[in-house]
Amino acid sequence: MMGRGKCADLVDCAALWPGGQISGASALAIAQKLAQPYGITVRASSDAGPVIPQFNLMLGESAFEVIERICRTSALLAYEEPDGNLLLARVGKARAAGALIQGVNVQSARAVYSMDQRYSEYIALLQSVDTLADAGEGGNLLAKAHDPGVQRARTRLIIAEAGSGGQEVAKKRVEWEAARRAGRSSQLCVTTDRWRDASGALWTPNTQIEVRIPAMQTEGNAWVLAEVRYQRNANGTTAELLLMPPNAFTPQPVVLQPYDADIPAFPS
């Protein structure tokens, strides 16, 4: 049997708000306004994010598309809780009690370590055609980031989402690319003999778990739980956990209003 949670309505249905404009609200407040018509409660496990001066809905977007975008600008994750309501949270702030220990509560484990999606250098450019070549590298260059874990030359170019005024976001974007790709290159799947941690709490996504599995080169590292599958069958009760390093879950920085800063939003 398979099913979907209450938040399916946020994913499937339109973002609705009278007038289509929300002013002076945090990511939490905007999410609450958009979830209210569908009977879904939204809470934040930490801060609600900075105040967004003005946000305009785009017709045709689903409620969750909008919520996801505003959460990215506030460095928040948005995901469904067991009761079907929506939670906004920072990456891996909570920590599970106890640990996953080889020979104690780990039945099996497998790891994937990959370098094919990592690059030595990430470069954000103003535009895809270098019409400013005569001005030197600085004419089109916005930001750079490096991954010291990649030993050979591998360069990735990224076209900025905004022009003038977008340098700060471009810098965050290349740093995010480097960190997230490095994080996603390491994945650990662990089968444990229990559904709960040492305190009796169910294994919960976005929780840091200490992993002591020397065979997987993870002695004492804290990994963030991405997915959990609870299983009960003829082989007993087990939980299958998918874990990654914390930087694998850093939200992608985005531009809420991707127009040139020199062009007024509402020309007179």
C-alpha positions in Angstrom: 0.0 0.0 0.0 1.3 3.5 -0.9 -0.1 6.9 -0.1 0.6 10.7 0.1 0.4 13.0 3.0 -1.8 16.1 3.5 0.9 18.3 1.9 0.1 16.7 -1.4 -2.5 19.5 -1.8 0.2 22.1 -1.5 2.2 20.4 -4.2 -0.8 19.9 -6.6 -2.9 23.1 -6.0 -2.5 26.7 -6.8 -1.0 29.4 -4.6 -3.9 31.6 -3.5 -3.9 35.0 -1.7 -6.2 38.0 -2.2 -4.5 40.5 -4.4 -1.6 38.2 -5.1 0.8 40.3 -3.0 2.2 39.7 0.5 4.2 42.4 2.2 6.4 42.6 5.3 6.2 38.8 6.1 8.8 36.1 6.9 9.0 32.8 5.1 7.0 31.2 7.9 4.2 33.8 7.7 4.0 33.5 3.9 3.9 29.7 4.1 1.1 29.9 6.7 -0.9 32.2 4.5 -0.6 29.9 1.5 -1.3 26.7 3.4 -4.3 28.0 5.3 -6.8 27.5 2.4 -5.9 23.8 2.3 -6.2 23.2 6.1 -2.5 22.6 6.7 -0.6 24.0 9.6 2.9 25.4 9.2 5.5 25.8 12.0 9.2 26.5 12.2 11.6 24.5 14.4 14.0 27.5 14.6 13.7 31.1 13.5 11.1 32.0 10.9 13.6 33.7 8.5 14.1 37.4 7.7 11.3 39.6 6.7 10.7 39.7 3.0 9.6 43.3 2.1 7.3 42.4 -0.7 6.4 39.1 -2.5 4.2 38.8 -5.6 2.6 35.5 -6.5 2.9 34.3 -10.1 -0.4 32.9 -11.5 -0.1 29.1 -12.1 2.4 28.4 -9.5 1.5 25.8 -6.9 1.6 26.7 -3.2 4.6 24.5 -2.6 6.6 26.0 -5.4 6.2 29.4 -3.8 7.0 28.1 -0.3 10.1 26.2 -1.5 11.4 29.4 -3.2 10.9 31.7 -0.3 12.5 29.1 2.0 15.6 28.9 -0.2 16.0 32.7 0.2 15.9 32.2 4.0 18.1 29.1 4.0 15.3 26.9 5.3 14.1 23.4 4.4 10.4 22.7 4.0 9.1 19.2 4.6 6.1 17.2 5.8 5.8 16.1 9.4 4.3 12.7 10.4 0.9 14.4 11.2 0.7 15.8 7.6 1.5 19.4 8.5 4.5 21.4 7.2 7.7 22.1 9.0 10.3 24.8 8.1 13.7 24.0 9.6 17.4 24.7 9.3 19.6 21.8 8.1 20.3 19.1 10.7 20.0 21.2 13.9 18.5 18.3 15.9 20.6 15.3 16.9 19.5 11.8 17.5 20.3 10.1 20.8 22.9 7.3 20.7 24.7 6.3 17.5 24.7 3.8 14.6 27.5 1.4 15.7 29.0 -1.4 13.7 28.5 -4.7 15.5 25.9 -3.3 17.9 22.7 -2.0 16.1 23.8 -2.1 12.5 22.7 -5.1 10.5 24.1 -4.0 7.2 25.6 -0.9 5.5 26.7 0.2 2.1 28.4 3.4 1.0 28.6 5.3 -2.3 31.5 7.6 -2.8 31.6 9.4 -6.2 33.5 12.2 -7.8 31.8 12.5 -11.1 29.5 15.4 -10.1 32.3 17.4 -8.3 34.4 20.2 -9.9 37.7 21.8 -8.8 36.4 25.3 -9.7 33.0 26.9 -9.9 32.7 30.2 -11.8 29.6 32.5 -11.9 29.3 34.6 -15.0 27.2 37.7 -15.8 26.1 36.4 -19.2 26.6 33.5 -21.5 28.2 35.6 -24.3 31.3 37.4 -23.2 30.7 40.7 -24.9 33.0 42.3 -22.2 36.1 40.4 -23.1 38.0 43.6 -23.9 37.6 44.6 -20.2 39.5 41.5 -19.1 38.3 38.6 -16.9 36.5 41.0 -14.5 34.1 42.2 -17.1 32.0 39.0 -17.1 33.2 37.4 -13.9 30.9 37.6 -10.8 32.3 35.0 -8.3 34.5 31.9 -7.9 34.5 29.0 -5.5 36.9 26.0 -5.2 36.5 22.4 -4.0 39.9 21.4 -2.5 38.8 17.7 -2.6 39.0 17.6 -6.4 42.7 17.1 -7.3 42.5 17.5 -11.1 41.3 20.5 -13.2 37.5 20.4 -13.6 35.7 23.7 -14.2 32.0 24.4 -14.1 30.5 27.7 -15.4 27.3 29.0 -14.0 25.3 31.9 -15.6 24.0 34.2 -12.9 20.2 34.5 -12.4 20.4 38.3 -12.0 22.6 41.0 -13.5 23.5 44.2 -11.7 23.1 43.7 -8.0 23.3 39.9 -8.2 26.9 39.5 -7.2 26.1 38.5 -3.6 23.7 35.8 -4.8 26.2 34.6 -7.4 28.8 34.2 -4.7 26.4 32.2 -2.6 25.4 30.2 -5.6 29.0 29.0 -6.5 29.7 28.3 -2.8 26.5 26.3 -2.6 27.3 24.3 -5.8 30.7 23.4 -4.4 29.4 22.4 -0.9 26.3 20.6 -2.0 28.0 18.6 -4.8 30.7 17.6 -2.3 28.1 16.5 0.2 26.0 14.5 -2.3 29.1 12.6 -3.4 29.0 10.6 -0.2 25.9 8.5 0.7 25.4 5.9 3.3 22.6 3.4 3.5 22.3 1.7 6.9 19.9 -1.1 8.0 19.4 -1.0 11.7 17.4 -3.4 14.0 15.2 -0.8 15.5 12.8 2.0 14.5 13.9 4.4 17.3 17.1 6.0 18.6 18.5 5.5 22.1 15.9 7.9 23.7 12.9 6.1 22.1 12.2 8.7 19.4 11.5 7.5 15.9 14.3 8.0 13.4 13.4 11.4 11.9 14.6 13.0 8.6 16.8 16.1 9.0 18.3 14.7 12.2 22.1 14.4 12.7 23.1 10.8 13.6 26.6 9.8 14.8 27.9 7.0 12.7 30.6 4.6 13.9 31.1 2.1 11.0 34.8 1.7 10.5 34.3 -0.5 7.5 32.6 2.4 5.7 35.2 5.0 6.9 32.7 6.8 9.0 34.2 6.5 12.5 32.5 9.2 14.7 31.2 11.4 11.9 27.8 13.0 12.2 25.5 12.4 9.1 22.1 13.9 8.4 19.2 11.5 7.8 17.7 12.1 4.4 15.2 9.2 4.2 13.9 6.5 6.5 11.9 3.4 5.6 10.3 1.5 8.5 10.0 -2.3 7.7 8.3 -5.1 9.5 8.1 -8.5 7.9 9.1 -12.2 8.3 12.7 -11.0 8.8 11.8 -8.9 11.8 11.6 -5.2 12.5 14.2 -3.0 10.8 14.7 0.6 9.6 16.6 1.5 6.4 18.3 4.9 6.7 19.8 7.0 3.9 22.3 9.4 5.3 24.5 12.2 3.8 26.9 14.9 5.2 25.2 18.1 6.4 26.3 20.2 3.5 24.4 17.9 1.1 21.2 19.6 2.3 22.1 23.3 2.1 19.2 25.1 0.3 20.0 26.6 -3.1 20.2 30.4 -2.9 17.8 32.0 -5.4 16.8 35.5 -6.5 13.1 36.3 -5.7 12.9 39.1 -8.3 15.5 38.3 -11.0 15.5 41.6 -12.9 18.3 44.1 -13.4 18.7 46.3 -10.3 19.0 49.4 -12.5 15.6 48.8 -14.0 12.7 49.8 -11.7 10.2 47.1 -10.9 7.2 49.4 -11.6 8.3 52.0 -14.3 6.3 55.2 -14.0 
